[in-house]
Amino acid sequence: MANITEHFFDSKEQMTASLAESLEQRLTQGLAENSRAALMVSGGSSPAPAYKYLSNLDIDWHKVDVAMVDERWVDASHEKSNETFINNTLLQNKAARANFITMKNAAPTAEQGVEACEQHYQQVHRPYDVTILGMGPDGHTASLFPHAQGLEAGLQAEQLVCAINAIESEVTGAITERMTLTVHAIAQSKVVKLLISGEQKLATYKAAKQQGDVAEMPLRSILQHPDIELEVYWAP
């Protein structure tokens, strides 16, 4: 099992404040101990306020690698692009100097783009200082979706990234083709922060903590990984 610490907050504002403070400490410590630091980022509304706070920090951003946890296989101009979301929230102000590693490349499909993406991610400083994950009501995390094409590689392959083609649902939407960090990559983090909001997702998280099929709820691959230091943040 992962080493899990759970933080429950009364409001999203409290969660944001705690998350932002922790991220600042982790990056500052990483830069003090090494020549570089690495922050692995997810999209979604939960981390956005913390990203905006971080963007104004007076740290050596030019020594920080910021890399995507996962991405839809769409151009950065697409409204669903996580790359654009990170550019608009975190990589502003002082943080605009960070070294941004993106997943989407010129390959026509994610599967064809894996090799080039893997080469880029091999250049990211490891161990990652912080990896930020979200979770869906279906039990997915990153773009490790239940029973998706490519999920086996995501769970078991000893590479950093893999292509995923999920089963279309209300959670995935129409864009099912993704690139994602593998569990192998996520486990190379000093700490993984899992952000959860609302009662429905809390119930999903509790269900994932129970024994069961990992392919049914891929979040279990994180919760059950013996090398992962996991901090869970929940707010209503």
CSV table of C-alpha atoms in Angstrom, one decimal:
chain,number,residue,atom,x,y,z
A,1,MET,CA,0.0,0.0,0.0
A,2,ALA,CA,1.0,3.6,-0.5
A,3,ASN,CA,1.8,5.7,2.5
A,4,ILE,CA,-1.4,7.8,2.6
A,5,THR,CA,-2.0,11.0,4.6
A,6,GLU,CA,-5.5,12.5,4.3
A,7,HIS,CA,-6.3,16.1,4.7
A,8,PHE,CA,-10.0,17.1,5.0
A,9,PHE,CA,-11.0,20.7,4.8
A,10,ASP,CA,-14.2,22.7,5.5
A,11,SER,CA,-13.9,24.7,2.3
A,12,LYS,CA,-12.1,24.7,-1.0
A,13,GLU,CA,-10.5,28.0,0.1
A,14,GLN,CA,-8.8,26.2,3.0
A,15,MET,CA,-7.7,23.4,0.8
A,16,THR,CA,-6.2,25.8,-1.7
A,17,ALA,CA,-4.3,27.7,1.0
A,18,SER,CA,-2.9,24.5,2.4
A,19,LEU,CA,-2.0,23.1,-1.0
A,20,ALA,CA,-0.4,26.3,-2.2
A,21,GLU,CA,1.8,26.5,1.0
A,22,SER,CA,2.9,22.9,0.6
A,23,LEU,CA,3.7,23.3,-3.1
A,24,GLU,CA,5.8,26.4,-2.3
A,25,GLN,CA,7.7,24.5,0.4
A,26,ARG,CA,8.3,21.5,-1.8
A,27,LEU,CA,9.6,23.5,-4.7
A,28,THR,CA,11.8,25.7,-2.5
A,29,GLN,CA,13.2,22.7,-0.8
A,30,GLY,CA,13.8,20.9,-4.1
A,31,LEU,CA,15.7,23.8,-5.5
A,32,ALA,CA,17.8,24.1,-2.3
A,33,GLU,CA,18.8,20.4,-2.5
A,34,ASN,CA,19.3,20.0,-6.2
A,35,SER,CA,20.1,22.0,-9.3
A,36,ARG,CA,16.5,21.7,-10.5
A,37,ALA,CA,13.0,20.9,-9.3
A,38,ALA,CA,10.1,19.3,-11.1
A,39,LEU,CA,6.3,19.9,-10.7
A,40,MET,CA,4.0,17.5,-12.6
A,41,VAL,CA,0.6,19.2,-13.1
A,42,SER,CA,-2.9,18.1,-13.9
A,43,GLY,CA,-5.8,20.2,-15.3
A,44,GLY,CA,-9.1,20.8,-13.6
A,45,SER,CA,-10.7,23.4,-11.4
A,46,SER,CA,-9.3,22.2,-8.1
A,47,PRO,CA,-5.7,23.1,-8.5
A,48,ALA,CA,-6.3,26.3,-10.5
A,49,PRO,CA,-6.2,28.8,-7.5
A,50,ALA,CA,-3.0,27.2,-6.2
A,51,TYR,CA,-1.4,27.5,-9.6
A,52,LYS,CA,-2.3,31.2,-9.8
A,53,TYR,CA,-0.8,31.7,-6.3
A,54,LEU,CA,2.4,29.9,-7.3
A,55,SER,CA,2.8,32.0,-10.4
A,56,ASN,CA,3.7,35.0,-8.3
A,57,LEU,CA,6.3,33.3,-6.1
A,58,ASP,CA,9.8,34.7,-6.2
A,59,ILE,CA,11.7,31.5,-6.8
A,60,ASP,CA,14.2,30.4,-9.5
A,61,TRP,CA,11.5,29.4,-12.0
A,62,HIS,CA,14.1,29.0,-14.7
A,63,LYS,CA,15.3,26.0,-12.8
A,64,VAL,CA,11.9,24.4,-12.5
A,65,ASP,CA,10.5,21.8,-14.9
A,66,VAL,CA,6.7,21.9,-15.2
A,67,ALA,CA,5.3,18.9,-17.0
A,68,MET,CA,1.9,17.7,-17.9
A,69,VAL,CA,0.5,14.6,-16.1
A,70,ASP,CA,-1.9,13.9,-19.0
A,71,GLU,CA,-3.3,15.5,-22.1
A,72,ARG,CA,-6.1,15.1,-24.6
A,73,TRP,CA,-4.7,14.5,-28.0
A,74,VAL,CA,-5.8,18.0,-29.2
A,75,ASP,CA,-3.9,21.1,-30.3
A,76,ALA,CA,-3.1,23.7,-27.7
A,77,SER,CA,-5.7,26.0,-29.4
A,78,HIS,CA,-8.5,23.5,-28.4
A,79,GLU,CA,-10.7,24.6,-25.5
A,80,LYS,CA,-10.1,21.2,-23.8
A,81,SER,CA,-6.3,21.4,-23.9
A,82,ASN,CA,-4.7,21.0,-20.5
A,83,GLU,CA,-1.6,22.7,-21.9
A,84,THR,CA,-3.5,25.9,-22.5
A,85,PHE,CA,-5.1,25.6,-19.0
A,86,ILE,CA,-1.6,25.4,-17.4
A,87,ASN,CA,-0.3,28.3,-19.6
A,88,ASN,CA,-3.3,30.4,-18.4
A,89,THR,CA,-3.1,29.6,-14.7
A,90,LEU,CA,0.4,28.6,-13.6
A,91,LEU,CA,2.8,29.8,-16.3
A,92,GLN,CA,2.0,33.5,-15.8
A,93,ASN,CA,3.9,36.3,-14.0
A,94,LYS,CA,7.1,35.0,-12.5
A,95,ALA,CA,6.4,31.4,-13.3
A,96,ALA,CA,6.4,32.2,-17.0
A,97,ARG,CA,10.2,31.5,-16.9
A,98,ALA,CA,9.6,27.8,-16.0
A,99,ASN,CA,10.7,25.1,-18.4
A,100,PHE,CA,7.3,23.7,-19.7
A,101,ILE,CA,7.3,20.1,-21.0
A,102,THR,CA,4.1,19.3,-22.9
A,103,MET,CA,2.7,16.0,-24.2
A,104,LYS,CA,0.9,16.9,-27.4
A,105,ASN,CA,3.2,16.8,-30.5
A,106,ALA,CA,2.9,16.7,-34.2
A,107,ALA,CA,2.1,13.0,-34.5
A,108,PRO,CA,-1.4,12.3,-35.9
A,109,THR,CA,-2.2,10.0,-33.0
A,110,ALA,CA,-1.2,9.6,-29.4
A,111,GLU,CA,0.1,6.1,-30.1
A,112,GLN,CA,2.4,7.5,-32.9
A,113,GLY,CA,3.5,10.3,-30.6
A,114,VAL,CA,4.6,8.1,-27.6
A,115,GLU,CA,8.3,7.8,-28.6
A,116,ALA,CA,8.8,11.6,-29.0
A,117,CYS,CA,6.9,12.3,-25.8
A,118,GLU,CA,8.9,9.7,-23.9
A,119,GLN,CA,12.2,11.3,-25.1
A,120,HIS,CA,11.0,14.7,-23.8
A,121,TYR,CA,10.0,13.3,-20.5
A,122,GLN,CA,13.2,11.5,-20.0
A,123,GLN,CA,14.8,15.0,-19.7
A,124,VAL,CA,12.5,16.0,-16.8
A,125,HIS,CA,14.3,16.2,-13.4
A,126,ARG,CA,13.7,13.1,-11.3
A,127,PRO,CA,12.5,12.3,-8.7
A,128,TYR,CA,9.7,14.7,-9.3
A,129,ASP,CA,9.2,17.0,-6.3
A,130,VAL,CA,5.5,17.0,-6.6
A,131,THR,CA,2.9,15.3,-8.8
A,132,ILE,CA,-0.6,16.6,-8.7
A,133,LEU,CA,-3.4,14.2,-9.6
A,134,GLY,CA,-7.2,14.5,-9.8
A,135,MET,CA,-9.7,11.7,-9.8
A,136,GLY,CA,-12.9,11.1,-11.7
A,137,PRO,CA,-16.2,9.6,-10.4
A,138,ASP,CA,-15.4,6.5,-12.4
A,139,GLY,CA,-12.2,5.9,-10.4
A,140,HIS,CA,-9.7,7.1,-13.1
A,141,THR,CA,-6.7,9.3,-12.3
A,142,ALA,CA,-4.4,11.0,-14.8
A,143,SER,CA,-5.8,9.5,-18.0
A,144,LEU,CA,-5.7,6.0,-16.7
A,145,PHE,CA,-9.4,5.2,-17.4
A,146,PRO,CA,-11.2,2.0,-16.6
A,147,HIS,CA,-10.7,-0.7,-19.2
A,148,ALA,CA,-9.2,1.8,-21.7
A,149,GLN,CA,-7.1,0.7,-24.6
A,150,GLY,CA,-3.6,1.1,-23.4
A,151,LEU,CA,-4.4,0.9,-19.7
A,152,GLU,CA,-2.3,-2.2,-19.2
A,153,ALA,CA,0.8,-0.3,-20.4
A,154,GLY,CA,-0.2,2.6,-18.1
A,155,LEU,CA,-0.3,0.3,-15.1
A,156,GLN,CA,2.6,-2.0,-15.8
A,157,ALA,CA,5.0,-0.6,-18.4
A,158,GLU,CA,8.4,0.7,-17.3
A,159,GLN,CA,8.2,3.8,-19.4
A,160,LEU,CA,7.2,7.3,-18.4
A,161,VAL,CA,4.3,7.9,-20.8
A,162,CYS,CA,1.8,5.9,-22.7
A,163,ALA,CA,-1.1,6.4,-25.1
A,164,ILE,CA,-4.6,5.8,-23.9
A,165,ASN,CA,-7.9,5.5,-25.8
A,166,ALA,CA,-10.7,5.5,-23.3
A,167,ILE,CA,-14.2,4.2,-23.7
A,168,GLU,CA,-16.4,7.3,-24.4
A,169,SER,CA,-18.6,8.2,-21.4
A,170,GLU,CA,-19.9,11.3,-19.6
A,171,VAL,CA,-16.6,11.4,-17.8
A,172,THR,CA,-14.3,11.3,-20.8
A,173,GLY,CA,-16.5,13.3,-23.2
A,174,ALA,CA,-16.0,12.8,-26.9
A,175,ILE,CA,-12.2,13.2,-26.8
A,176,THR,CA,-11.1,9.8,-25.7
A,177,GLU,CA,-7.5,9.8,-27.1
A,178,ARG,CA,-5.0,10.8,-24.5
A,179,MET,CA,-1.4,10.7,-23.4
A,180,THR,CA,-0.6,10.1,-19.8
A,181,LEU,CA,2.1,9.4,-17.2
A,182,THR,CA,2.3,5.8,-16.3
A,183,VAL,CA,2.1,4.5,-12.8
A,184,HIS,CA,5.8,3.8,-13.1
A,185,ALA,CA,6.4,7.5,-13.7
A,186,ILE,CA,4.0,8.7,-11.0
A,187,ALA,CA,5.8,6.5,-8.5
A,188,GLN,CA,9.0,8.5,-9.2
A,189,SER,CA,7.7,11.4,-7.2
A,190,LYS,CA,8.8,12.5,-3.8
A,191,VAL,CA,5.1,13.1,-3.0
A,192,VAL,CA,1.8,12.7,-5.0
A,193,LYS,CA,-1.0,15.0,-4.1
A,194,LEU,CA,-4.5,13.7,-4.9
A,195,LEU,CA,-7.2,16.4,-5.1
A,196,ILE,CA,-10.8,15.5,-4.5
A,197,SER,CA,-13.9,17.6,-4.1
A,198,GLY,CA,-17.5,16.8,-3.2
A,199,GLU,CA,-19.3,13.9,-1.6
A,200,GLN,CA,-19.6,11.8,-4.8
A,201,LYS,CA,-15.8,11.8,-5.4
A,202,LEU,CA,-15.2,11.1,-1.7
A,203,ALA,CA,-17.4,8.0,-2.0
A,204,THR,CA,-15.4,7.0,-5.1
A,205,TYR,CA,-12.2,7.4,-3.3
A,206,LYS,CA,-13.4,5.3,-0.4
A,207,ALA,CA,-14.5,2.6,-2.8
A,208,ALA,CA,-11.1,2.6,-4.5
A,209,LYS,CA,-9.4,2.1,-1.1
A,210,GLN,CA,-11.2,-1.3,-0.9
A,211,GLN,CA,-9.7,-4.4,-2.6
A,212,GLY,CA,-10.9,-4.9,-6.1
A,213,ASP,CA,-10.1,-4.9,-9.8
A,214,VAL,CA,-7.5,-2.2,-10.6
A,215,ALA,CA,-8.8,-2.1,-14.3
A,216,GLU,CA,-12.2,-1.2,-12.9
A,217,MET,CA,-10.9,1.6,-10.8
A,218,PRO,CA,-7.3,2.5,-11.9
A,219,LEU,CA,-6.9,4.9,-8.9
A,220,ARG,CA,-6.3,1.7,-7.0
A,221,SER,CA,-2.9,1.4,-8.7
A,222,ILE,CA,-1.8,4.5,-6.9
A,223,LEU,CA,-3.4,3.7,-3.6
A,224,GLN,CA,-1.8,0.2,-3.6
A,225,HIS,CA,1.7,1.2,-4.8
A,226,PRO,CA,4.2,0.5,-2.0
A,227,ASP,CA,6.6,3.3,-3.3
A,228,ILE,CA,4.2,6.2,-3.4
A,229,GLU,CA,4.0,8.9,-0.7
A,230,LEU,CA,0.4,10.0,-1.2
A,231,GLU,CA,-1.3,13.1,0.3
A,232,VAL,CA,-5.1,13.3,-0.2
A,233,TYR,CA,-6.8,16.7,-0.1
A,234,TRP,CA,-10.5,16.8,0.1
A,235,ALA,CA,-13.0,19.7,0.3
A,236,PRO,CA,-16.8,19.8,-0.1
